[in-house]
């Protein structure tokens, strides 16, 4: 099956570059291009793409609002946020809005293609590099958490075993499954099982939402 992709970016040259990269792949198809968030919402409704590649900063309706509207109307659609961390203070909120991950605008073509395939298959994309950068930039602005803080009293965390809580912490710190396996001296398959179990217990859609929860409850602190 071909993955249908909608491009949403106000820069025509960037859209052209993304299109050239994606259409070189037999399993990817660009079904439309939107120059602003409002157009992205309309085109997503009309075209039913599998993945929307969404810039955050666009005129009128920004990518954040567009993401929230698209995900609410079409839960099957996956949104990948495009961001440049030096200017984009809205990126973390994009995950809250329902995006399935981040891509940096300087992402290598091969990584862009793989990220689109990953979210189309139902997984999430939060690379260790991006997760660590999220902690550095957004951590100081998140609600105070910890066991004694209001955000730290999320009752869902009490459903986790000690090992699942440990895995959640490592995921939120930016470790890949392979790195977590090496840290805990277990197999990568075991780590994947723990991640699946903690997502189910926390009633979360994907790994991205788990990272958001860990930040907001103070389970992970920037440092």
PDB file of C-alpha atoms in Angstrom, residues 52-220:
ATOM      1  CA  UNK A  52       0.364  15.271   7.217  1.00  0.00           C
ATOM      2  CA  UNK A  53       3.798  16.903   7.241  1.00  0.00           C
ATOM      3  CA  UNK A  54       2.962  20.059   9.183  1.00  0.00           C
ATOM      4  CA  UNK A  55       4.967  23.252   9.604  1.00  0.00           C
ATOM      5  CA  UNK A  56       4.202  25.068  12.870  1.00  0.00           C
ATOM      6  CA  UNK A  57       4.643  28.679  11.802  1.00  0.00           C
ATOM      7  CA  UNK A  58       2.268  29.556   8.981  1.00  0.00           C
ATOM      8  CA  UNK A  59       0.105  32.624   8.310  1.00  0.00           C
ATOM      9  CA  UNK A  60      -3.481  32.647   9.552  1.00  0.00           C
ATOM     10  CA  UNK A  61      -4.265  29.287  11.113  1.00  0.00           C
ATOM     11  CA  UNK A  62      -0.932  27.996  12.398  1.00  0.00           C
ATOM     12  CA  UNK A  63       0.202  24.404  12.319  1.00  0.00           C
ATOM     13  CA  UNK A  64      -0.633  23.878  15.967  1.00  0.00           C
ATOM     14  CA  UNK A  65      -4.310  24.723  15.569  1.00  0.00           C
ATOM     15  CA  UNK A  66      -4.464  22.860  12.261  1.00  0.00           C
ATOM     16  CA  UNK A  67      -3.006  19.743  13.901  1.00  0.00           C
ATOM     17  CA  UNK A  68      -5.595  19.800  16.671  1.00  0.00           C
ATOM     18  CA  UNK A  69      -8.459  20.181  14.185  1.00  0.00           C
ATOM     19  CA  UNK A  70      -7.189  17.472  11.835  1.00  0.00           C
ATOM     20  CA  UNK A  71      -6.586  14.914  14.585  1.00  0.00           C
ATOM     21  CA  UNK A  72      -9.978  15.624  16.167  1.00  0.00           C
ATOM     22  CA  UNK A  73     -11.834  15.211  12.886  1.00  0.00           C
ATOM     23  CA  UNK A  74      -9.764  12.341  11.493  1.00  0.00           C
ATOM     24  CA  UNK A  75      -8.184  10.211  14.213  1.00  0.00           C
ATOM     25  CA  UNK A  76      -6.593   7.927  11.618  1.00  0.00           C
ATOM     26  CA  UNK A  77      -4.551  10.794  10.167  1.00  0.00           C
ATOM     27  CA  UNK A  78      -1.038  11.133  11.584  1.00  0.00           C
ATOM     28  CA  UNK A  79       0.665  14.515  11.858  1.00  0.00           C
ATOM     29  CA  UNK A  80       4.417  15.069  11.849  1.00  0.00           C
ATOM     30  CA  UNK A  81       5.404  18.507  13.142  1.00  0.00           C
ATOM     31  CA  UNK A  82       8.171  20.349  11.305  1.00  0.00           C
ATOM     32  CA  UNK A  83      10.190  22.585  13.576  1.00  0.00           C
ATOM     33  CA  UNK A  84      13.365  24.588  13.996  1.00  0.00           C
ATOM     34  CA  UNK A  85      14.065  24.492  17.698  1.00  0.00           C
ATOM     35  CA  UNK A  86      15.924  27.768  17.829  1.00  0.00           C
ATOM     36  CA  UNK A  87      12.716  29.692  17.093  1.00  0.00           C
ATOM     37  CA  UNK A  88       9.830  27.313  17.679  1.00  0.00           C
ATOM     38  CA  UNK A  89       8.415  27.619  21.187  1.00  0.00           C
ATOM     39  CA  UNK A  90       5.184  25.940  20.061  1.00  0.00           C
ATOM     40  CA  UNK A  91       6.665  22.567  19.210  1.00  0.00           C
ATOM     41  CA  UNK A  92       5.886  20.889  22.545  1.00  0.00           C
ATOM     42  CA  UNK A  93       2.291  22.085  22.332  1.00  0.00           C
ATOM     43  CA  UNK A  94       2.091  20.355  18.954  1.00  0.00           C
ATOM     44  CA  UNK A  95       2.446  17.025  20.696  1.00  0.00           C
ATOM     45  CA  UNK A  96      -0.302  17.982  23.122  1.00  0.00           C
ATOM     46  CA  UNK A  97      -2.460  18.794  20.113  1.00  0.00           C
ATOM     47  CA  UNK A  98      -2.133  15.213  18.894  1.00  0.00           C
ATOM     48  CA  UNK A  99       0.895  15.160  16.612  1.00  0.00           C
ATOM     49  CA  UNK A 100       2.699  11.849  16.266  1.00  0.00           C
ATOM     50  CA  UNK A 101       6.160  13.349  16.425  1.00  0.00           C
ATOM     51  CA  UNK A 102       8.714  15.970  15.536  1.00  0.00           C
ATOM     52  CA  UNK A 103      10.919  16.391  12.518  1.00  0.00           C
ATOM     53  CA  UNK A 104      13.627  19.004  12.401  1.00  0.00           C
ATOM     54  CA  UNK A 105      13.661  21.001   9.181  1.00  0.00           C
ATOM     55  CA  UNK A 106      17.239  19.923   8.534  1.00  0.00           C
ATOM     56  CA  UNK A 107      16.279  16.247   8.727  1.00  0.00           C
ATOM     57  CA  UNK A 108      18.128  14.061   6.237  1.00  0.00           C
ATOM     58  CA  UNK A 109      15.942  12.808   3.351  1.00  0.00           C
ATOM     59  CA  UNK A 110      16.346   9.174   4.421  1.00  0.00           C
ATOM     60  CA  UNK A 111      15.221  10.021   7.960  1.00  0.00           C
ATOM     61  CA  UNK A 112      12.235  11.994   6.655  1.00  0.00           C
ATOM     62  CA  UNK A 113      11.116   9.039   4.562  1.00  0.00           C
ATOM     63  CA  UNK A 114      11.542   6.602   7.459  1.00  0.00           C
ATOM     64  CA  UNK A 115       9.669   8.884   9.864  1.00  0.00           C
ATOM     65  CA  UNK A 116       6.689   9.060   7.516  1.00  0.00           C
ATOM     66  CA  UNK A 117       6.624   5.282   7.165  1.00  0.00           C
ATOM     67  CA  UNK A 118       6.900   4.886  10.930  1.00  0.00           C
ATOM     68  CA  UNK A 119       3.920   7.067  11.826  1.00  0.00           C
ATOM     69  CA  UNK A 120       1.856   5.667   8.951  1.00  0.00           C
ATOM     70  CA  UNK A 121       2.353   2.241  10.532  1.00  0.00           C
ATOM     71  CA  UNK A 122       0.927   3.545  13.815  1.00  0.00           C
ATOM     72  CA  UNK A 123       4.103   4.279  15.759  1.00  0.00           C
ATOM     73  CA  UNK A 124       5.456   7.646  16.860  1.00  0.00           C
ATOM     74  CA  UNK A 125       8.603   9.585  16.064  1.00  0.00           C
ATOM     75  CA  UNK A 126      10.467  11.285  18.869  1.00  0.00           C
ATOM     76  CA  UNK A 127      14.165  10.819  18.219  1.00  0.00           C
ATOM     77  CA  UNK A 128      16.571  10.852  21.182  1.00  0.00           C
ATOM     78  CA  UNK A 129      18.202  14.018  19.840  1.00  0.00           C
ATOM     79  CA  UNK A 130      14.879  15.831  19.621  1.00  0.00           C
ATOM     80  CA  UNK A 131      13.648  14.560  22.986  1.00  0.00           C
ATOM     81  CA  UNK A 132      16.764  15.810  24.740  1.00  0.00           C
ATOM     82  CA  UNK A 133      16.417  19.179  23.044  1.00  0.00           C
ATOM     83  CA  UNK A 134      12.764  19.307  24.146  1.00  0.00           C
ATOM     84  CA  UNK A 135      13.849  18.839  27.748  1.00  0.00           C
ATOM     85  CA  UNK A 136      16.406  21.624  27.491  1.00  0.00           C
ATOM     86  CA  UNK A 137      14.047  24.123  25.896  1.00  0.00           C
ATOM     87  CA  UNK A 138      10.613  23.350  27.275  1.00  0.00           C
ATOM     88  CA  UNK A 139      11.343  21.754  30.638  1.00  0.00           C
ATOM     89  CA  UNK A 140      11.614  25.061  32.567  1.00  0.00           C
ATOM     90  CA  UNK A 141       8.188  26.133  31.269  1.00  0.00           C
ATOM     91  CA  UNK A 142       6.275  22.982  32.202  1.00  0.00           C
ATOM     92  CA  UNK A 143       4.084  22.706  35.315  1.00  0.00           C
ATOM     93  CA  UNK A 144       5.888  21.899  38.545  1.00  0.00           C
ATOM     94  CA  UNK A 145       5.623  18.181  39.176  1.00  0.00           C
ATOM     95  CA  UNK A 146       7.116  15.552  41.419  1.00  0.00           C
ATOM     96  CA  UNK A 147       5.485  13.437  44.097  1.00  0.00           C
ATOM     97  CA  UNK A 148       4.371  16.460  46.121  1.00  0.00           C
ATOM     98  CA  UNK A 149       3.342  18.762  43.272  1.00  0.00           C
ATOM     99  CA  UNK A 150      -0.119  18.942  41.723  1.00  0.00           C
ATOM    100  CA  UNK A 151       1.043  17.581  38.394  1.00  0.00           C
ATOM    101  CA  UNK A 152       2.753  14.661  40.093  1.00  0.00           C
ATOM    102  CA  UNK A 153      -0.479  13.252  41.449  1.00  0.00           C
ATOM    103  CA  UNK A 154      -1.680  11.793  38.159  1.00  0.00           C
ATOM    104  CA  UNK A 155      -3.359   8.573  39.349  1.00  0.00           C
ATOM    105  CA  UNK A 156      -2.466   6.751  36.145  1.00  0.00           C
ATOM    106  CA  UNK A 157       1.186   6.567  37.158  1.00  0.00           C
ATOM    107  CA  UNK A 158       0.182   4.367  40.096  1.00  0.00           C
ATOM    108  CA  UNK A 159      -0.891   1.664  37.645  1.00  0.00           C
ATOM    109  CA  UNK A 160       2.678   1.072  36.484  1.00  0.00           C
ATOM    110  CA  UNK A 161       5.043  -1.535  37.844  1.00  0.00           C
ATOM    111  CA  UNK A 162       8.425  -0.290  39.038  1.00  0.00           C
ATOM    112  CA  UNK A 163      10.061  -1.524  35.831  1.00  0.00           C
ATOM    113  CA  UNK A 164       7.426   0.118  33.619  1.00  0.00           C
ATOM    114  CA  UNK A 165       7.903   3.423  35.439  1.00  0.00           C
ATOM    115  CA  UNK A 166      11.645   3.076  34.917  1.00  0.00           C
ATOM    116  CA  UNK A 167      11.161   2.440  31.205  1.00  0.00           C
ATOM    117  CA  UNK A 168       8.829   5.452  30.936  1.00  0.00           C
ATOM    118  CA  UNK A 169      11.460   7.650  32.551  1.00  0.00           C
ATOM    119  CA  UNK A 170      14.142   6.452  30.136  1.00  0.00           C
ATOM    120  CA  UNK A 171      11.867   6.960  27.129  1.00  0.00           C
ATOM    121  CA  UNK A 172      11.175  10.522  28.254  1.00  0.00           C
ATOM    122  CA  UNK A 173      14.881  11.167  28.787  1.00  0.00           C
ATOM    123  CA  UNK A 174      15.424  10.483  25.098  1.00  0.00           C
ATOM    124  CA  UNK A 175      16.773   6.939  25.057  1.00  0.00           C
ATOM    125  CA  UNK A 176      15.930   4.663  22.148  1.00  0.00           C
ATOM    126  CA  UNK A 177      14.630   1.136  22.769  1.00  0.00           C
ATOM    127  CA  UNK A 178      18.099  -0.232  22.071  1.00  0.00           C
ATOM    128  CA  UNK A 179      19.690   2.164  24.561  1.00  0.00           C
ATOM    129  CA  UNK A 180      17.086   1.296  27.190  1.00  0.00           C
ATOM    130  CA  UNK A 181      17.740  -2.413  26.635  1.00  0.00           C
ATOM    131  CA  UNK A 182      21.465  -1.871  27.134  1.00  0.00           C
ATOM    132  CA  UNK A 183      20.879   0.235  30.261  1.00  0.00           C
ATOM    133  CA  UNK A 184      18.537  -2.338  31.860  1.00  0.00           C
ATOM    134  CA  UNK A 185      20.410  -5.412  30.582  1.00  0.00           C
ATOM    135  CA  UNK A 186      17.327  -6.825  28.867  1.00  0.00           C
ATOM    136  CA  UNK A 187      16.406  -7.531  25.243  1.00  0.00           C
ATOM    137  CA  UNK A 188      14.984  -4.874  22.946  1.00  0.00           C
ATOM    138  CA  UNK A 189      11.890  -7.060  22.563  1.00  0.00           C
ATOM    139  CA  UNK A 190      11.376  -6.892  26.330  1.00  0.00           C
ATOM    140  CA  UNK A 191      11.623  -3.101  26.215  1.00  0.00           C
ATOM    141  CA  UNK A 192       9.015  -2.960  23.442  1.00  0.00           C
ATOM    142  CA  UNK A 193       6.721  -5.113  25.589  1.00  0.00           C
ATOM    143  CA  UNK A 194       7.139  -2.777  28.567  1.00  0.00           C
ATOM    144  CA  UNK A 195       6.423   0.263  26.373  1.00  0.00           C
ATOM    145  CA  UNK A 196       3.259  -1.365  25.034  1.00  0.00           C
ATOM    146  CA  UNK A 197       2.101  -2.264  28.533  1.00  0.00           C
ATOM    147  CA  UNK A 198       2.686   1.199  29.981  1.00  0.00           C
ATOM    148  CA  UNK A 199       0.870   2.850  27.073  1.00  0.00           C
ATOM    149  CA  UNK A 200      -2.142   0.612  27.693  1.00  0.00           C
ATOM    150  CA  UNK A 201      -2.146   1.281  31.442  1.00  0.00           C
ATOM    151  CA  UNK A 202      -1.767   5.032  30.978  1.00  0.00           C
ATOM    152  CA  UNK A 203      -4.468   5.074  28.271  1.00  0.00           C
ATOM    153  CA  UNK A 204      -2.139   6.795  25.838  1.00  0.00           C
ATOM    154  CA  UNK A 205      -2.126   6.621  22.068  1.00  0.00           C
ATOM    155  CA  UNK A 206       1.599   6.380  21.486  1.00  0.00           C
ATOM    156  CA  UNK A 207       5.131   6.987  22.710  1.00  0.00           C
ATOM    157  CA  UNK A 208       4.833  10.720  22.099  1.00  0.00           C
ATOM    158  CA  UNK A 209       1.956  11.079  24.546  1.00  0.00           C
ATOM    159  CA  UNK A 210       3.981   9.115  27.092  1.00  0.00           C
ATOM    160  CA  UNK A 211       6.816  11.631  26.779  1.00  0.00           C
ATOM    161  CA  UNK A 212       4.390  14.520  27.253  1.00  0.00           C
ATOM    162  CA  UNK A 213       2.897  12.908  30.364  1.00  0.00           C
ATOM    163  CA  UNK A 214       6.335  12.284  31.853  1.00  0.00           C
ATOM    164  CA  UNK A 215       7.270  15.947  31.391  1.00  0.00           C
ATOM    165  CA  UNK A 216       4.011  17.339  32.725  1.00  0.00           C
ATOM    166  CA  UNK A 217       3.945  15.175  35.839  1.00  0.00           C
ATOM    167  CA  UNK A 218       7.541  15.966  36.708  1.00  0.00           C
ATOM    168  CA  UNK A 219       8.609  12.329  36.295  1.00  0.00           C
ATOM    169  CA  UNK A 220      11.462  13.713  34.205  1.00  0.00           C
TER     170      UNK A 220
END
